[in-house]
Amino acid sequence: MPSVAILLATRNGERHLASQLLSYERQTIGSWDLYVSDDGSSDRTISLIEEFAQRHSRKVSFRHGPQLGYSHNFMSLACDLSIDADFFSFSDQDDVWADDKLERALEWLTGVPADSPAVYFTRTALIDGNGRHIGLSPLFRRPPSFRNALVQNIGGGNTMCFNRAARQLLVEFGCRDPVSHDWWVYLTVTGAGGLARYDPVPSIEYRQHAENLIGAGGGWLARMTRFRELAAGRVSRWNAANLKALGIAEDHLSPENQETVRLFSKARDAARPFSLLYLYRSGVYRQSWLDQLGLYLAALIGRI
């Protein structure tokens, strides 16, 4: 049975952590080990991890995190070569995994050649702070690709599982300062010509509450928030950070994707209306027609 390293980043997760740990125990495959990086918890998070470790003969490894935010915490785990496994699965501290989450991920990932970077991620079921179901995350219909990844992250890290070749790619690209760890994985794997699989069947219950850092991003309110972020230049700053990081590791991008980056960068720098022309030629796209329209409107006002 292939081995899986569960990469769990924690910080003051006492309230919901026990439910997440129990969902690991219910996994239909048992060949997993748990690696925890804690970013300075002051509640019972560490005690809960220690109690969990005592109940299991499998490996449970604990460390103190970099305390530079959740993305750095996850990346410190993903790029640690002392963590050895066939596959790696990010985990938030406050979700609940479906019993077959890892099994479904491995069904696809084991069919990919071992030397080809590959990442699998899924839709999510949404629950509130008390565990009541409140809906589903947006359903993405266009295929995952680097041209999508340049302008949109559709891979939720809490659903994400990737192979050893993808982890090695992360190390080679450099575990630098990402906008978000999951977006960086989506960018690097597809940018290097690897494979990305979006599964429309939810694999986790994604808890929506006041303390979680990133919500599901669905609905009109979320769309209005994204438009405000576009107008305020926040998305432009994210794009600049991603492009800078990709530029440092440009040799790892496929020739086709290097050209996509070049055209998208010209779209960001060109005067209107030429920015629209370069944006169109780059082929980048968001998942919905409304978000795609927002992308072109952002190009018109110089906010990509």
Coordinates of C-alpha atoms in Angstrom, one line a residue:
M1 CA 0.0 0.0 0.0
P2 CA 1.4 3.4 -0.9
S3 CA 2.4 5.6 2.1
V4 CA 0.8 9.0 2.7
A5 CA 2.2 11.8 4.9
I6 CA -0.6 13.9 6.3
L7 CA 0.8 17.5 6.7
L8 CA -1.2 19.2 9.5
A9 CA -0.6 22.9 10.3
T10 CA -2.0 24.0 13.7
R11 CA -2.5 27.1 15.7
N12 CA -5.0 27.3 18.6
G13 CA -7.1 24.6 17.0
E14 CA -8.5 23.1 20.3
R15 CA -12.2 23.7 19.5
H16 CA -12.4 21.6 16.3
L17 CA -9.2 19.6 16.1
A18 CA -10.6 16.4 17.8
S19 CA -13.1 16.0 15.0
Q20 CA -10.4 16.3 12.4
L21 CA -8.2 13.7 14.1
L22 CA -11.1 11.3 14.4
S23 CA -11.7 11.6 10.6
Y24 CA -8.1 10.4 10.0
E25 CA -8.8 7.3 12.1
R26 CA -11.8 6.5 9.9
Q27 CA -9.8 6.6 6.6
T28 CA -10.4 3.5 4.5
I29 CA -6.7 3.2 3.9
G30 CA -4.4 2.9 6.9
S31 CA -1.0 3.5 5.4
W32 CA -0.6 7.1 6.6
D33 CA 1.6 8.9 9.1
L34 CA 0.9 12.4 10.6
Y35 CA 3.3 15.3 10.7
V36 CA 2.2 18.3 12.7
S37 CA 3.7 21.8 12.7
D38 CA 2.3 24.1 15.4
D39 CA 2.6 27.9 15.1
G40 CA 2.7 28.8 18.8
S41 CA -0.6 27.4 20.1
S42 CA -1.6 28.6 23.6
D43 CA -4.6 26.3 24.1
R44 CA -4.8 22.5 24.3
T45 CA -3.8 21.9 20.7
I46 CA -0.5 20.3 21.5
S47 CA -2.0 18.2 24.3
L48 CA -4.7 16.8 21.8
I49 CA -1.9 15.9 19.4
E50 CA 0.0 14.1 22.1
E51 CA -3.1 12.2 23.2
F52 CA -3.7 11.2 19.6
A53 CA -0.1 10.0 19.3
Q54 CA -0.5 7.8 22.4
R55 CA -3.5 6.0 20.9
H56 CA -1.7 5.1 17.6
S57 CA 1.3 2.8 16.8
R58 CA 1.7 4.8 13.5
K59 CA 4.1 7.6 13.3
V60 CA 2.9 11.0 14.7
S61 CA 5.7 13.6 14.4
F62 CA 5.4 17.1 16.1
R63 CA 7.4 20.2 15.6
H64 CA 7.3 23.9 16.3
G65 CA 6.4 25.9 13.2
P66 CA 8.1 29.1 11.8
Q67 CA 5.3 31.3 13.1
L68 CA 5.2 33.3 9.9
G69 CA 1.6 32.5 8.9
Y70 CA -0.3 29.5 7.7
S71 CA 1.3 29.3 4.2
H72 CA 4.8 29.3 5.6
N73 CA 3.8 26.7 8.1
F74 CA 2.4 24.3 5.4
M75 CA 5.4 24.9 3.1
S76 CA 7.8 24.2 5.9
L77 CA 6.2 20.7 6.1
A78 CA 5.9 20.2 2.3
C79 CA 9.6 21.0 1.6
D80 CA 11.1 19.1 4.5
L81 CA 12.9 16.2 2.8
S82 CA 13.1 14.3 6.1
I83 CA 9.4 13.6 5.7
D84 CA 9.4 10.6 3.3
A85 CA 6.3 9.2 1.7
D86 CA 4.9 8.3 -1.7
F87 CA 2.1 10.9 -1.4
F88 CA 1.5 14.1 0.7
S89 CA -1.8 15.5 1.9
F90 CA -2.3 18.9 3.4
S91 CA -4.7 19.1 6.3
D92 CA -6.3 22.1 8.0
Q93 CA -7.0 21.7 11.8
D94 CA -10.8 22.3 11.8
D95 CA -12.3 20.3 8.9
V96 CA -13.7 16.8 8.8
W97 CA -12.4 14.4 6.1
A98 CA -14.7 12.0 4.2
D99 CA -13.8 8.4 5.1
D100 CA -12.5 7.7 1.6
K101 CA -10.7 11.0 1.1
L102 CA -7.2 9.4 0.8
E103 CA -8.4 6.4 -1.0
R104 CA -10.0 8.4 -3.8
A105 CA -6.9 10.6 -4.1
L106 CA -4.7 7.6 -4.5
E107 CA -7.0 6.0 -7.0
W108 CA -6.1 8.8 -9.4
L109 CA -2.5 9.6 -8.3
T110 CA -1.3 6.0 -8.5
G111 CA -2.3 5.9 -12.1
V112 CA 0.1 8.8 -12.9
P113 CA 3.7 7.9 -13.8
A114 CA 5.9 8.3 -10.7
D115 CA 8.2 10.8 -12.4
S116 CA 5.3 13.1 -13.4
P117 CA 4.4 15.8 -10.9
A118 CA 0.7 15.5 -10.1
V119 CA -1.8 17.1 -7.7
Y120 CA -5.3 16.1 -6.8
F121 CA -7.9 18.4 -5.2
T122 CA -11.7 18.4 -4.8
R123 CA -14.8 20.4 -4.2
T124 CA -15.9 20.8 -0.6
A125 CA -19.0 20.4 1.5
L126 CA -19.5 23.4 3.8
I127 CA -20.4 23.2 7.4
D128 CA -20.8 25.9 10.1
G129 CA -19.0 26.1 13.4
N130 CA -21.4 23.6 14.9
G131 CA -21.0 21.0 12.1
R132 CA -24.3 21.7 10.3
H133 CA -24.2 21.4 6.5
I134 CA -24.7 24.8 4.8
G135 CA -23.9 24.1 1.2
L136 CA -21.2 23.3 -1.3
S137 CA -18.2 25.2 -2.6
P138 CA -18.4 26.5 -6.2
L139 CA -18.4 23.8 -8.9
F140 CA -15.6 24.4 -11.4
R141 CA -16.3 23.2 -14.9
R142 CA -13.3 24.3 -16.9
P143 CA -10.2 22.1 -16.7
P144 CA -7.4 22.9 -14.3
S145 CA -4.3 24.2 -16.1
F146 CA -1.4 26.7 -15.8
R147 CA -3.4 29.3 -17.7
N148 CA -6.1 29.1 -15.1
A149 CA -3.6 28.9 -12.2
L150 CA -2.0 32.2 -13.2
V151 CA -5.1 34.1 -12.4
Q152 CA -7.1 31.9 -10.1
N153 CA -6.5 29.2 -7.4
I154 CA -9.1 26.5 -7.6
G155 CA -7.2 23.9 -5.6
G156 CA -8.1 24.1 -1.9
G157 CA -5.2 23.1 0.2
N158 CA -7.4 21.3 2.7
T159 CA -8.4 18.9 -0.1
M160 CA -5.0 18.7 -1.8
C161 CA -2.9 15.5 -2.2
F162 CA 0.2 15.3 -4.4
N163 CA 2.9 12.8 -5.3
R164 CA 6.6 12.6 -4.6
A165 CA 7.5 14.2 -7.9
A166 CA 5.4 17.2 -7.1
R167 CA 7.0 17.6 -3.7
Q168 CA 10.4 17.4 -5.3
L169 CA 9.3 20.1 -7.8
L170 CA 8.3 22.4 -4.8
V171 CA 11.8 22.0 -3.4
E172 CA 13.4 22.8 -6.8
F173 CA 11.1 25.8 -7.4
G174 CA 12.1 27.0 -3.9
C175 CA 9.8 27.1 -0.9
R176 CA 9.7 30.9 -1.0
D177 CA 7.1 33.4 0.3
P178 CA 3.9 32.3 -1.4
V179 CA 0.6 34.1 -1.7
S180 CA -0.8 30.8 -0.4
H181 CA 0.7 27.4 -0.2
D182 CA -2.1 25.7 -2.2
W183 CA -2.0 28.3 -5.0
W184 CA 1.8 27.8 -5.3
V185 CA 1.4 24.0 -5.6
Y186 CA -1.2 24.5 -8.4
L187 CA 1.1 27.0 -10.1
T188 CA 4.3 24.9 -9.9
V189 CA 2.8 21.5 -10.8
T190 CA 0.9 22.8 -13.9
G191 CA 3.7 25.3 -14.8
A192 CA 6.2 22.5 -15.1
G193 CA 3.8 20.5 -17.3
G194 CA 2.6 18.2 -14.5
L195 CA -1.0 17.0 -14.0
A196 CA -3.8 18.5 -11.9
R197 CA -7.0 16.7 -11.2
Y198 CA -10.1 18.5 -9.9
D199 CA -12.7 16.1 -8.5
P200 CA -16.2 17.6 -8.3
V201 CA -17.2 15.2 -5.5
P202 CA -16.5 16.7 -2.1
S203 CA -13.8 15.0 0.0
I204 CA -14.1 17.1 3.2
E205 CA -16.5 19.0 5.3
Y206 CA -15.0 22.5 5.2
R207 CA -15.8 24.4 8.4
Q208 CA -16.9 28.1 7.9
H209 CA -16.5 30.1 11.0
A210 CA -15.2 33.5 12.2
E211 CA -11.7 32.2 13.0
N212 CA -10.9 30.4 9.7
L213 CA -8.5 32.3 7.5
I214 CA -10.0 31.6 4.0
G215 CA -13.6 30.9 3.3
A216 CA -15.1 28.9 0.5
G217 CA -15.4 31.8 -1.9
G218 CA -18.9 31.0 -3.3
G219 CA -22.0 33.2 -3.9
W220 CA -22.6 36.8 -4.9
L221 CA -21.1 38.2 -1.7
A222 CA -17.8 36.4 -2.4
R223 CA -17.9 37.7 -6.0
M224 CA -18.5 41.2 -4.9
T225 CA -15.6 40.9 -2.5
R226 CA -13.3 39.7 -5.3
F227 CA -14.4 42.6 -7.5
R228 CA -13.5 45.0 -4.7
E229 CA -10.1 43.3 -4.3
L230 CA -9.5 43.7 -8.0
A231 CA -10.4 47.4 -8.0
A232 CA -8.3 48.0 -4.9
G233 CA -5.2 46.4 -6.5
R234 CA -4.9 43.5 -4.1
V235 CA -5.2 40.9 -6.8
S236 CA -2.6 42.8 -8.9
R237 CA -0.2 42.5 -5.9
W238 CA -0.9 38.8 -5.6
N239 CA -0.2 38.4 -9.4
A240 CA 3.0 40.4 -9.0
A241 CA 4.2 38.2 -6.2
N242 CA 3.4 34.9 -8.1
L243 CA 5.1 36.2 -11.2
K244 CA 8.2 37.2 -9.3
A245 CA 8.5 33.8 -7.7
L246 CA 7.9 32.0 -11.0
G247 CA 10.5 34.2 -12.7
I248 CA 13.2 33.1 -10.3
A249 CA 12.5 29.5 -11.3
E250 CA 11.6 30.1 -14.9
D251 CA 13.8 27.2 -16.1
H252 CA 11.4 24.8 -14.5
L253 CA 8.4 26.0 -16.6
S254 CA 7.6 24.3 -19.9
P255 CA 8.4 26.5 -23.0
E256 CA 4.6 26.9 -23.6
N257 CA 4.1 28.1 -20.1
Q258 CA 7.1 30.5 -20.3
E259 CA 5.4 32.1 -23.3
T260 CA 2.1 32.3 -21.3
V261 CA 3.9 34.1 -18.5
R262 CA 5.6 36.5 -21.0
L263 CA 2.2 37.5 -22.6
F264 CA 0.4 37.8 -19.3
S265 CA 3.3 40.0 -17.9
K266 CA 3.0 42.2 -21.1
A267 CA -0.8 42.4 -20.5
R268 CA -0.1 43.8 -17.0
D269 CA 2.4 46.3 -18.2
A270 CA 1.0 47.5 -21.6
A271 CA -1.1 50.6 -22.1
R272 CA -4.8 50.1 -22.7
P273 CA -6.3 48.8 -25.0
F274 CA -3.1 46.7 -25.8
S275 CA -3.4 45.1 -22.4
L276 CA -6.6 43.4 -23.5
L277 CA -4.9 42.1 -26.6
Y278 CA -2.0 40.5 -24.7
L279 CA -4.4 39.2 -22.1
Y280 CA -6.4 37.4 -24.8
R281 CA -3.3 36.1 -26.5
S282 CA -2.0 34.7 -23.2
G283 CA -5.0 32.4 -23.0
V284 CA -5.4 32.8 -19.2
Y285 CA -8.8 32.2 -17.9
R286 CA -11.0 32.1 -14.7
Q287 CA -13.6 29.5 -14.2
S288 CA -16.8 31.4 -14.7
W289 CA -17.8 33.8 -17.4
L290 CA -18.5 36.5 -14.8
D291 CA -15.1 36.1 -13.2
Q292 CA -13.6 36.2 -16.7
L293 CA -15.4 39.4 -17.5
G294 CA -14.0 40.8 -14.2
L295 CA -10.5 39.8 -15.3
Y296 CA -10.9 41.8 -18.6
L297 CA -12.4 44.8 -16.7
A298 CA -9.4 44.7 -14.3
A299 CA -7.1 44.8 -17.3
L300 CA -8.9 47.9 -18.6
I301 CA -8.2 49.7 -15.3
G302 CA -4.7 48.4 -14.9
R303 CA -5.5 46.1 -12.0
I304 CA -4.2 42.7 -13.1

